[in-house]
Amino acid sequence: MAKSELKVNGAKYDVELEPNVTLLDALRERVGLTGTKKGCDFGQCGACTVLVNGRRILSCMALAMMHVKDEITTIEGVGKNGTLHPIQTAFIEHDAFQCGYCTAGQIVSAVGLINEGHAVTDDEIREAMSGNLCRCGAYVNILAAVRQEVRRAGI
Amino acid sequence: MTTTLTRGAATGTPVDRIDGRLKVSGAAQYAADTNLQHAAYAVFVTSTIARGKIRAVDTAEAQQIGGILRIYTHENTPRLTQPPPEFEKGIVPHQIVFPLQSPDVVHYGQQVALVVAETFEAARAAAARVRVTYDAEAPVVDFDDGRAERSKPDEFFGSPMQSSRGNVDRELAKAPVRIDNIYTTPTQFHNPIEPHATVAQWQDGKLRVHEPSQWVIGLRNYLAAIFKLQPDDVHVLSPFIGGGFGCKGFSFPHTVYAAVAARDLARPVKLVLTRAQLFADAGNRSRTEQRLRIGANRDGKLAAIDHATSMAGSAAGWFVEPAGMTTGMLYACANVRISHEARKLNTPASTAMRAPGETPGTFALESAMDELATELGIDPIELRIKNDAQVDPESNQPFSGRHLVECLRRGAERFGWKDRPDKPRQRRSGNDLVGYGVATATYPGMRAPTGARVRIDGDKYVVEVATHDLGTGMYTIMAQVAADALQVPISRIECRIGDSTLPQAPVAGGSMSTASVMPAVQAACVKLRESGAAVAEASVGPGDESDRYSFHSFGAQFVEVHVDEALGRVRIARALGVFDCGKVLNPKTARSQMLGGITMGIGMALMEEGIYDARTGRVVTDNLADYRIPVHADVGEIEVLFVEHPDYVFNPLGARGMGEISITGVAAAIANAVYNATGKRIRDLPITPEKLL
Amino acid sequence: MQAFELLQPADTHEALEMLARYKDAAFIAGGTTLLDIMKCGLAAPPTLIDITALPLASIEADHNRVRIGALARNSDIAYDARVQKQLPMLAQAFLAGASPQLRNMATMGGNLLQRTRCTYFRDPAAACNKRAGGAGCDAFEGFHRMHALLGTSDACIATHASDAAVALVALDAVVEIEGPAGKRRVPLEHFYRTPGETPSIENDLAAGELIAAVEIPHAPAQRHSTYLKVRDRASYEFALTSAAAGLEFEGEIITSARLALGGVATIPWRSRDAEEALVGKAPDEDVFRQAAEIALSGAVPRRDNAFKVELAKRTIVRALQIVERGP
């Protein structure tokens, strides 16, 4: 057990960490940010997607201690000061979720996708979002929301 | 849990989900998000044999890990007996066999020990170190294993599983045209993205449980019975559920043992099932093998149908998959026999999965109808229209509203059905063969007695029902109906659901929530408005209309496939679902339900397959890489249309359910389209490359 | 996942020194293989050595070669303009693997060293010769639809799961290794070991060694190349079959060819015999098909994966057609 500092959504959190604590479990159980979800814990569903230095990764397959120097962004940090990010508004507008459990991962993944700047066409967006499973089958609407934001970002 | 909206709306308009903001910002609290002070963490150890007895559980190595609080085995758990099932009270155990009470093991992955620790990491590490030895017996796992005990179940929730009308054998023999084929569907797994999870806490002898449950009242009553408490002393909270599709409807042992640990340790306990554990301990859709024989006249009129289903059953459970249930009702036919046989296997207990029975049953029936159409040289849509019925041929009651023909015709026009290749292998697009397929979708309309309460709280109206939103949109349509009934803007409505202390509602299953809850909400709100009181309650249920009418929703599924035959790849180029579900209370959320069911149907048709290793009974596809559910890239354009004929006979809102009809017919439409494209008839799901090469 | 100590060296020398000093230590970089294996309960190293700070992430290219540092992330390699231009089959192979998030995490070295997806390998309760020699193999009579046809033995039929490694063997990649004894270079084609009687030995890496980089020498038939992956669903899935193919033409005639297979072999499978059969020919479906027959001629099919013999041949033909017709 060691005292570590994690930088999440622009704030610093002091947490007790053992080396075998994943970034996901650190966020959910020790920092207390439960917006990021555990769907499979084996890197197969994408529900745990967070940004590390602006890049999307799977927090269940990362060790928290290996990211103490990094800027971590979770779903709680996508909006600012109570105002929703346009991608979040787009998700509501297009009904791009149903049960909402994969949604944090989808949204953070979409932010990462836009940061990457490679996916432009519908097929490219579908492929680039394929690391986020949705069992409710909201894919059609998620595409609509992400497409809207990709266009707005002028990619 | 309370939610509010800031825009005006009314029933029938596409209001944004009022819980949307919470979901997109990570603020919606699911069970495992409940972080209580001083909580301990619990992780199960599960069996690595499918049949036999536990010889010994060695916890010595596990106990060496720091922070272990307790390790439960069948030798030290309190003696507990599951209550006998009482469906009216919602006391419905998922499994007959209750784990951790005896050395008996009846399926691979059965819970055999529970480790409780200060941290999740310690519990997980210790669970991996618990050494269980077994006296194993040869399990019966294979569907075709001759040792599997076979039985003929009488009924499925009141509907007969063995029935016959007319003279099927004579009419089949006489029929000028006959189809006789076997269709198979594999074991399927729900795989909601949220695993089952319990946070249990005791206070002054009362139990509070956070659990994603499709039946909070049912789970409450189950827990009260098993712990010998008054129902009022158990509180089940389920404000947000991360998907269910049926696997969170009944009551599970993990909830009980989280509560046992919480009581013993006098601190809250959080227990989350792993994804692999879901494949053994959270239910599945039974595998089916269905023989469908249809006899018809040359003009397409059906003469006789014999639909015989074999289903995988479990030694651990009681649920079976009634695939033949739709066949007696769907088309006009005087001679119909339905039969079901269950084969008892040492595999995990099955449970309801989105349209249980209808889903595999419509795959078989709607594929067979397509084969019949080919045999007869009749258009598949015309064949269905020829055999439409306005009186339920099974119950002899008129349908309260049946608009299948309209769905088929509207869909045909919208889809461009006239451009369908009239023979297989006629149309190409690059490397692909192109084909169109159609199938009927159907699901019964069900409704149960439900209560609702509305009270004034400042400038808000708080509407309370112990119902559930598993992504179905219940929060939103409840608010819409309340707003209209109270004649106020929707921004003044707060909905509280997913709480067992609220007025009674049925399981969020059978697509019955809307039809059950909305009349109660409407009645309570009207009562409040008319009486001028500060609070009003209403309890309403179906009347005798269910004795006089047959309630079903119908639809038509259209699919265009592109088959790259060289590589065995099937792509759904576009899909269209046209549905008559009565009044559509919210077109936005309704469309999403349909998109979701069609997407799940694509998974069923093309990729989902649960596989058991016959030697061990283990689900070898026990993860989300090997059990394939559709990804973004699998889903192209899907359009949804509603043919709206409010069904006021069914309930005052005119609405029937939506969640399950959406998956029915999809797999058949896809298989039919694959036939139209390639000339290959695949009767065995999923349609994977090796079946097309 | 059991508890462990985490060390974070600053340079390669320190990392190798730690590996030698700490018993049963393991390197961790992207973590996507190691943490997966540890969560399955297959490994419990008491010490993890985080090598992400090592200066091994650069991608260099000139007219002679492309050199990819072992710590370069999969996505950075895939989107590198020079890799996309000079080695399209490699960029495509990286992009065909896993998901965007995993590609952002996984490294070049880790990709090469990833473990098989065989369900019995991943289940500690199952019999697996790769994990424990002589224990037996549950896959032979069990679920083996995804398993190998080529390079198999009586001890093991597990498929190698990497896409990038398939393209790299087609490209004559060379692995640069550093260890206590110094540096050495091994052609990737010889780096991997088929199971034989010792399935637990998967590659040439000796105890105490670290992959430092992968170098691809410039050669014909790289620029016009593709990676074709066939799977049950459209993305985020390991291959049923895959082919890395490259062709060079002079007029109508093939002057050089590259072909390697994935999803069907115990190691990334270079098909030199098939390549020879293509050289000197004018491309058409029959010629491609003949090469495919040669490539699969050593296949040992089993009950549930026999269909992959034909599917692999067709994958090869299609991949060659894609290269021939251009993007």
Short mmCIF file of C-alpha atoms in Angstrom, two decimals, chain A residues 1 18 20-22 25-42 44-47 60 75-78 81-84 87-89 91-104 106-107 122-123 125-144 146, chain B residues 7 16-17 19-21 23-30 32-35 41 119-122 124-125 188-195 240-243 245 270 272 274-275 278 353-354 469-472 588-593 595-597 599-600 603 608 623-638:
data_model
loop_
_atom_site.label_atom_id
_atom_site.label_comp_id
_atom_site.label_asym_id
_atom_site.label_seq_id
_atom_site.Cartn_x
_atom_site.Cartn_y
_atom_site.Cartn_z
CA MET A 1 0.00 0.00 0.00
CA GLU A 18 -1.38 -1.20 -4.17
CA ASN A 20 -2.28 -4.55 -8.43
CA VAL A 21 -5.09 -1.99 -8.40
CA THR A 22 -6.29 -1.29 -11.91
CA ASP A 25 -10.87 0.09 -9.69
CA ALA A 26 -8.80 3.00 -8.40
CA LEU A 27 -11.21 5.47 -10.00
CA ARG A 28 -14.36 3.69 -8.88
CA GLU A 29 -13.45 2.42 -5.43
CA ARG A 30 -10.73 4.74 -4.15
CA VAL A 31 -11.16 8.07 -5.89
CA GLY A 32 -14.94 7.65 -5.78
CA LEU A 33 -15.63 8.51 -9.42
CA THR A 34 -18.10 5.82 -10.40
CA GLY A 35 -19.07 7.18 -13.79
CA THR A 36 -16.58 4.85 -15.51
CA LYS A 37 -18.06 1.36 -15.55
CA LYS A 38 -16.78 -2.18 -15.25
CA GLY A 39 -18.39 -4.39 -17.88
CA CYS A 40 -15.99 -7.28 -18.23
CA ASP A 41 -12.69 -6.38 -16.55
CA PHE A 42 -10.79 -8.06 -19.38
CA GLN A 44 -13.34 -6.85 -24.14
CA CYS A 45 -16.24 -4.41 -23.84
CA GLY A 46 -14.94 -0.82 -23.68
CA ALA A 47 -17.24 0.31 -20.87
CA CYS A 60 -9.45 -2.13 -16.57
CA ILE A 75 -16.87 10.88 -18.08
CA GLU A 76 -17.20 13.22 -15.12
CA GLY A 77 -14.64 15.48 -16.76
CA VAL A 78 -16.14 15.62 -20.23
CA ASN A 81 -18.88 23.21 -14.49
CA GLY A 82 -22.24 21.56 -14.88
CA THR A 83 -22.50 22.32 -18.58
CA LEU A 84 -22.72 19.37 -20.90
CA ILE A 87 -21.12 15.30 -27.51
CA GLN A 88 -23.21 14.68 -24.39
CA THR A 89 -25.99 16.88 -25.70
CA PHE A 91 -26.18 11.74 -27.22
CA ILE A 92 -29.34 12.95 -25.52
CA GLU A 93 -30.71 14.50 -28.70
CA HIS A 94 -30.14 11.37 -30.77
CA ASP A 95 -31.18 8.99 -27.95
CA ALA A 96 -27.77 7.36 -28.27
CA PHE A 97 -28.21 5.23 -25.17
CA GLN A 98 -30.86 3.13 -23.48
CA CYS A 99 -29.78 1.55 -20.20
CA GLY A 100 -26.88 4.00 -20.05
CA TYR A 101 -24.30 1.57 -18.71
CA CYS A 102 -21.96 1.61 -21.73
CA THR A 103 -22.61 5.31 -22.26
CA ALA A 104 -19.71 6.75 -20.32
CA GLN A 106 -19.03 5.42 -25.60
CA ILE A 107 -18.82 9.16 -24.94
CA ASP A 122 -19.97 6.64 -41.36
CA ASP A 123 -18.14 3.36 -41.93
CA ILE A 125 -16.81 6.01 -37.40
CA ARG A 126 -18.50 2.63 -36.95
CA GLU A 127 -15.16 0.89 -37.14
CA ALA A 128 -13.51 3.40 -34.83
CA MET A 129 -16.25 2.97 -32.23
CA SER A 130 -16.24 -0.83 -32.45
CA GLY A 131 -14.23 -1.11 -29.26
CA ASN A 132 -17.34 -0.10 -27.31
CA LEU A 133 -20.00 -2.77 -27.04
CA CYS A 134 -23.65 -1.84 -26.55
CA ARG A 135 -26.01 -4.71 -25.81
CA CYS A 136 -29.06 -2.46 -25.88
CA GLY A 137 -28.17 -1.93 -29.53
CA ALA A 138 -28.05 1.86 -29.57
CA TYR A 139 -25.43 1.80 -32.32
CA VAL A 140 -27.55 3.51 -34.98
CA ASN A 141 -28.15 6.47 -32.70
CA ILE A 142 -24.61 6.53 -31.32
CA LEU A 143 -23.38 6.84 -34.91
CA ALA A 144 -25.74 9.76 -35.46
CA VAL A 146 -20.80 10.93 -33.07
CA ARG B 7 -38.81 20.97 -21.62
CA ASP B 16 -35.74 13.31 -24.76
CA ARG B 17 -35.17 10.84 -21.94
CA ASP B 19 -32.78 10.48 -17.14
CA GLY B 20 -30.56 11.32 -20.10
CA ARG B 21 -28.49 13.95 -18.41
CA LYS B 23 -26.63 8.87 -17.93
CA VAL B 24 -24.43 10.94 -20.22
CA SER B 25 -22.60 12.60 -17.35
CA GLY B 26 -21.82 9.47 -15.38
CA ALA B 27 -24.10 10.54 -12.54
CA ALA B 28 -26.70 7.77 -12.84
CA GLN B 29 -26.06 5.40 -9.95
CA TYR B 30 -26.08 1.70 -10.73
CA ALA B 32 -22.13 -1.37 -8.01
CA ASP B 33 -21.66 2.41 -7.91
CA THR B 34 -23.03 2.41 -4.38
CA ASN B 35 -19.99 3.13 -2.24
CA TYR B 41 -15.95 -6.74 -0.95
CA THR B 119 -10.57 -4.69 -0.69
CA PHE B 120 -11.73 -6.04 -4.00
CA GLU B 121 -8.13 -6.89 -4.89
CA ALA B 122 -7.68 -8.99 -1.76
CA ARG B 124 -10.15 -11.54 -5.91
CA ALA B 125 -6.64 -12.75 -5.13
CA GLN B 188 -27.67 -17.69 -26.11
CA PHE B 189 -26.54 -15.41 -23.32
CA HIS B 190 -28.08 -12.07 -22.40
CA ASN B 191 -24.81 -10.30 -21.65
CA PRO B 192 -26.10 -6.96 -20.43
CA ILE B 193 -23.06 -4.71 -20.17
CA GLU B 194 -23.73 -4.35 -16.43
CA PRO B 195 -22.89 -7.54 -14.56
CA PHE B 240 -30.86 2.30 -12.85
CA ILE B 241 -30.32 -1.06 -14.46
CA GLY B 242 -27.52 -1.59 -16.94
CA GLY B 243 -29.48 -3.86 -19.24
CA PHE B 245 -33.14 -8.61 -21.31
CA LYS B 270 -20.44 -5.19 -2.27
CA VAL B 272 -20.13 -8.04 -8.28
CA THR B 274 -17.52 -11.40 -13.06
CA ARG B 275 -18.37 -11.56 -16.73
CA LEU B 278 -22.58 -14.47 -15.72
CA MET B 353 -34.37 -13.96 -22.49
CA ARG B 354 -35.97 -11.31 -24.66
CA ASP B 469 -36.33 1.37 -16.39
CA LEU B 470 -33.72 -0.91 -17.92
CA GLY B 471 -33.17 1.38 -20.83
CA THR B 472 -36.77 0.96 -21.86
CA LYS B 588 -38.00 8.47 -29.86
CA THR B 589 -37.63 5.85 -27.15
CA ALA B 590 -39.90 3.43 -29.02
CA ARG B 591 -37.70 3.63 -32.09
CA SER B 592 -34.67 2.93 -29.91
CA GLN B 593 -36.30 -0.20 -28.47
CA LEU B 595 -33.36 -0.64 -33.13
CA GLY B 596 -32.07 -2.50 -30.11
CA GLY B 597 -34.12 -5.62 -30.70
CA THR B 599 -29.57 -5.37 -33.48
CA MET B 600 -29.86 -8.25 -31.02
CA GLY B 603 -26.40 -11.05 -33.33
CA GLU B 608 -24.05 -15.52 -31.13
CA ASN B 623 -16.32 -14.05 -22.29
CA LEU B 624 -17.17 -11.18 -24.62
CA ALA B 625 -14.45 -12.03 -27.13
CA ASP B 626 -15.58 -15.61 -27.72
CA TYR B 627 -19.33 -15.04 -27.26
CA ARG B 628 -19.85 -12.56 -30.04
CA ILE B 629 -22.42 -9.84 -29.70
CA PRO B 630 -22.70 -7.28 -32.50
CA VAL B 631 -20.25 -4.39 -32.63
CA HIS B 632 -20.83 -0.97 -34.19
CA ALA B 633 -19.40 -2.11 -37.50
CA ASP B 634 -21.97 -4.92 -37.78
CA VAL B 635 -24.89 -2.52 -37.87
CA GLY B 636 -25.76 -0.48 -40.93
CA GLU B 637 -28.93 1.42 -41.66
CA ILE B 638 -31.97 0.35 -39.74
#
